[in-house]
Short mmCIF file of C-alpha atoms in Angstrom, two decimals:
data_model
loop_
_atom_site.label_atom_id
_atom_site.label_comp_id
_atom_site.label_asym_id
_atom_site.label_seq_id
_atom_site.Cartn_x
_atom_site.Cartn_y
_atom_site.Cartn_z
CA MET A 1 141.91 88.26 159.00
CA GLN A 2 145.56 89.22 158.66
CA PRO A 3 148.21 89.39 161.42
CA SER A 4 148.26 93.16 160.94
CA PHE A 5 144.76 93.33 162.47
CA TRP A 6 146.03 92.11 165.84
CA HIS A 7 149.29 94.05 165.66
CA GLU A 8 147.29 97.24 165.17
CA ARG A 9 144.87 96.43 167.99
CA TRP A 10 147.75 96.04 170.43
CA GLU A 11 149.66 99.07 169.15
CA ARG A 12 146.52 101.20 169.58
CA ALA A 13 145.66 99.58 172.93
CA GLU A 14 142.28 98.52 171.53
CA ILE A 15 142.16 95.48 173.78
CA GLY A 16 138.68 95.33 175.21
CA PHE A 17 139.05 91.55 175.18
CA HIS A 18 141.72 91.71 177.90
CA GLN A 19 140.38 90.80 181.35
CA GLN A 20 141.70 92.57 184.44
CA ASP A 21 141.47 89.42 186.57
CA PRO A 22 141.95 85.69 185.98
CA ASN A 23 138.92 84.25 184.22
CA ALA A 24 136.28 83.05 186.68
CA LEU A 25 135.33 80.06 184.52
CA LEU A 26 138.95 78.93 184.43
CA ALA A 27 139.05 78.95 188.23
CA GLN A 28 135.70 77.18 188.45
CA PHE A 29 136.26 74.39 185.94
CA TRP A 30 140.00 73.82 185.62
CA SER A 31 139.90 71.00 188.16
CA ARG A 32 137.64 69.02 185.82
CA LEU A 33 140.69 68.21 183.73
CA ALA A 34 142.33 66.55 186.77
CA LEU A 35 145.72 67.55 185.40
CA PRO A 36 148.57 66.51 187.74
CA THR A 37 150.66 69.29 189.21
CA GLY A 38 153.77 69.94 187.15
CA GLN A 39 152.23 69.22 183.77
CA ARG A 40 152.52 72.04 181.25
CA VAL A 41 149.55 73.93 179.78
CA LEU A 42 149.41 75.55 176.33
CA VAL A 43 147.52 78.86 176.05
CA PRO A 44 147.14 79.90 172.38
CA LEU A 45 146.68 83.57 171.50
CA CYS A 46 147.34 84.48 175.12
CA GLY A 47 147.84 88.24 174.86
CA LYS A 48 148.88 89.47 178.30
CA SER A 49 146.31 87.32 180.08
CA LEU A 50 146.48 86.96 183.84
CA ASP A 51 145.29 83.40 183.31
CA LEU A 52 148.95 82.55 182.69
CA LEU A 53 149.77 83.57 186.25
CA TRP A 54 146.75 81.73 187.63
CA LEU A 55 147.76 78.47 185.95
CA ALA A 56 151.36 78.85 187.14
CA GLY A 57 150.04 79.48 190.63
CA GLU A 58 148.16 76.18 190.44
CA GLY A 59 151.46 74.40 189.85
CA HIS A 60 151.39 74.16 186.06
CA PRO A 61 154.24 75.40 183.89
CA VAL A 62 152.58 77.37 181.11
CA THR A 63 153.39 78.05 177.46
CA GLY A 64 151.56 81.00 175.94
CA VAL A 65 151.59 81.80 172.25
CA GLU A 66 151.19 85.41 171.17
CA LEU A 67 151.63 87.16 167.84
CA SER A 68 152.17 90.67 169.19
CA GLN A 69 155.48 91.56 170.78
CA VAL A 70 153.73 94.58 172.31
CA ALA A 71 151.47 92.18 174.24
CA VAL A 72 154.35 89.97 175.33
CA GLU A 73 156.42 92.90 176.55
CA ALA A 74 153.40 94.30 178.40
CA PHE A 75 152.75 91.02 180.19
CA PHE A 76 156.23 90.70 181.63
CA GLN A 77 156.60 94.41 182.38
CA GLU A 78 153.24 94.68 184.16
CA GLN A 79 154.02 91.63 186.28
CA GLY A 80 157.49 92.89 187.18
CA LEU A 81 159.16 89.90 185.53
CA CYS A 82 162.47 89.89 183.64
CA PRO A 83 162.38 87.10 181.05
CA THR A 84 165.24 85.63 179.13
CA ARG A 85 164.86 85.77 175.34
CA ARG A 86 166.16 83.27 172.87
CA GLY A 87 165.58 82.05 169.37
CA SER A 88 165.41 83.73 166.02
CA GLY A 89 163.28 83.52 162.95
CA ALA A 90 159.53 82.96 163.18
CA ILE A 91 159.31 82.24 166.93
CA GLU A 92 161.13 83.92 169.82
CA VAL A 93 160.97 82.37 173.29
CA TRP A 94 160.44 84.65 176.30
CA GLU A 95 160.73 82.77 179.59
CA VAL A 96 160.96 83.30 183.33
CA ASP A 97 160.43 80.63 185.97
CA GLU A 98 157.33 78.59 185.03
CA ILE A 99 156.05 80.99 182.37
CA ARG A 100 157.10 80.74 178.75
CA ILE A 101 155.64 82.78 175.91
CA LEU A 102 156.36 81.94 172.29
CA CYS A 103 156.24 85.24 170.45
CA GLY A 104 155.21 84.67 166.86
CA ASP A 105 152.47 83.34 164.62
CA PHE A 106 150.62 80.36 166.09
CA PHE A 107 150.51 78.81 162.63
CA ASP A 108 154.31 78.75 162.51
CA LEU A 109 154.60 76.51 165.59
CA ALA A 110 156.27 73.13 165.24
CA PRO A 111 155.51 70.02 167.32
CA HIS A 112 158.78 70.16 169.25
CA GLN A 113 157.86 73.58 170.65
CA VAL A 114 154.77 72.23 172.45
CA ALA A 115 155.80 68.59 172.92
CA ASP A 116 155.89 68.99 176.71
CA CYS A 117 152.30 70.27 176.94
CA ALA A 118 149.65 68.02 178.49
CA ALA A 119 146.64 70.32 178.19
CA VAL A 120 145.31 73.35 176.33
CA TYR A 121 143.38 76.27 177.80
CA ASP A 122 141.49 78.21 175.12
CA ARG A 123 139.40 81.15 176.28
CA ALA A 124 140.25 83.67 173.60
CA ALA A 125 141.74 81.83 170.63
CA LEU A 126 138.95 79.98 168.83
CA ILE A 127 136.45 82.81 169.27
CA ALA A 128 139.01 85.33 167.98
CA LEU A 129 139.10 83.68 164.56
CA PRO A 130 136.66 83.87 161.62
CA PRO A 131 135.28 80.54 160.33
CA PRO A 132 137.96 79.64 157.73
CA MET A 133 140.74 80.32 160.23
CA ARG A 134 139.00 78.24 162.91
CA GLU A 135 139.34 75.17 160.73
CA ARG A 136 143.00 75.95 160.14
CA TYR A 137 143.50 76.53 163.87
CA ALA A 138 141.96 73.17 164.79
CA ARG A 139 144.09 71.39 162.17
CA GLN A 140 147.22 73.09 163.50
CA LEU A 141 146.44 72.01 167.06
CA ASP A 142 145.91 68.47 165.85
CA ALA A 143 149.21 68.52 163.98
CA ILE A 144 151.44 69.90 166.73
CA LEU A 145 150.01 68.53 169.99
CA PRO A 146 151.15 65.27 171.59
CA PRO A 147 148.73 62.31 171.43
CA ALA A 148 147.44 62.40 175.01
CA ILE A 149 145.99 65.89 175.33
CA GLN A 150 142.92 67.49 176.82
CA MET A 151 141.48 70.97 176.58
CA LEU A 152 139.36 73.44 178.50
CA LEU A 153 137.53 75.55 175.91
CA VAL A 154 135.38 78.63 176.54
CA THR A 155 133.10 79.91 173.77
CA LEU A 156 130.41 82.52 173.13
CA GLU A 157 127.12 82.04 171.29
CA TYR A 158 125.02 84.93 169.98
CA ASP A 159 123.35 86.14 166.77
CA GLN A 160 126.37 86.85 164.57
CA GLY A 161 124.19 88.88 162.23
CA LEU A 162 123.74 91.55 164.90
CA ARG A 163 127.38 92.03 165.82
CA PRO A 164 130.59 91.61 163.86
CA GLY A 165 133.41 89.76 165.55
CA PRO A 166 135.83 89.34 167.07
CA PRO A 167 134.97 87.78 169.40
CA PHE A 168 132.97 85.55 167.09
CA ALA A 169 130.04 83.31 167.89
CA VAL A 170 131.01 79.62 168.00
CA ASP A 171 128.14 77.28 168.80
CA GLU A 172 128.18 73.67 169.93
CA ALA A 173 127.67 72.32 166.41
CA GLN A 174 130.78 74.17 165.24
CA VAL A 175 132.84 72.93 168.17
CA ARG A 176 131.85 69.35 167.42
CA ALA A 177 132.47 69.78 163.69
CA LEU A 178 135.96 71.08 164.39
CA TYR A 179 137.04 68.54 167.00
CA GLU A 180 135.02 65.33 166.70
CA PRO A 181 135.72 62.46 166.26
CA ALA A 182 139.37 63.06 167.20
CA TYR A 183 138.24 64.45 170.57
CA ALA A 184 135.51 63.50 173.00
CA VAL A 185 133.53 66.71 173.57
CA GLU A 186 131.73 67.36 176.87
CA ILE A 187 129.77 70.49 177.82
CA LEU A 188 130.62 71.42 181.40
CA TYR A 189 128.63 74.62 181.74
CA SER A 190 126.38 77.09 179.95
CA ARG A 191 125.13 80.46 181.16
CA ASP A 192 123.35 83.58 179.96
CA ALA A 193 126.01 86.31 179.95
CA LEU A 194 124.02 89.17 178.40
CA ALA A 195 123.13 90.93 181.66
CA GLU A 196 126.77 91.82 182.35
CA ASN A 197 127.50 93.00 178.79
CA SER A 198 125.69 96.32 178.38
CA ALA A 199 127.67 97.27 175.27
CA TRP A 200 126.46 94.14 173.54
CA ARG A 201 122.86 94.83 174.56
CA ALA A 202 123.24 98.30 173.08
CA GLN A 203 124.12 96.68 169.76
CA GLY A 204 120.78 94.90 169.72
CA LEU A 205 121.71 91.49 171.09
CA THR A 206 118.90 89.77 172.94
CA TRP A 207 120.86 86.71 174.03
CA LEU A 208 124.47 85.80 174.74
CA HIS A 209 125.54 82.40 175.98
CA GLU A 210 128.93 81.48 177.38
CA LYS A 211 129.85 77.80 177.34
CA VAL A 212 132.64 75.73 178.81
CA TYR A 213 133.78 72.47 177.22
CA ARG A 214 136.17 69.73 178.18
CA LEU A 215 137.79 68.05 175.20
CA ALA A 216 139.87 64.89 175.46
CA ARG A 217 141.75 63.43 172.52
CA ARG A 218 140.70 59.88 171.79
CA GLY A 219 143.26 57.10 171.55
CA PRO A 220 144.24 55.55 168.21
#
């Protein structure tokens, strides 16, 4: 999957993955991280997600990472925000108040750009990537994040043979293979989400599970 795939999706407004409200599972399970107010949250592949606003409203400065400048511009414009812009090269920083978006390729991030993050919220990053890129994504997180980090991860499970991604199916075994033993992996929640996804049922899916995980990096 090349960057051009996502650039084209945003340019054509083919963004069915965008949610019109903050994610309900984020609101339900964020407190399980017990993250102190004021600690910064990293949101990879954030698009123009309203989850950024929700996290900021909970008292957490937030750093989103987004490849598409179209998405970044749309986020700030739709929220009536006027960000400052700085930086050149691979990553440009857009920032206003407690919200910062790094516009560029996630795989070009360096540790100093996320050194102030204490947690990660991943609802749409891991499941947006095909298997080889998932491994690269997990390695990149491991390389750039500070030692004491935890994560709220939301995934989907379904029969991948019946529907091409993205979003891709990522089951518990894959999550554990990607993150253990560096992280302690805990399942917080699992639910059947097929009833509210008629388009997926029309494609022949007979089951669709949504899961929420808490990951905590283990000490040395």
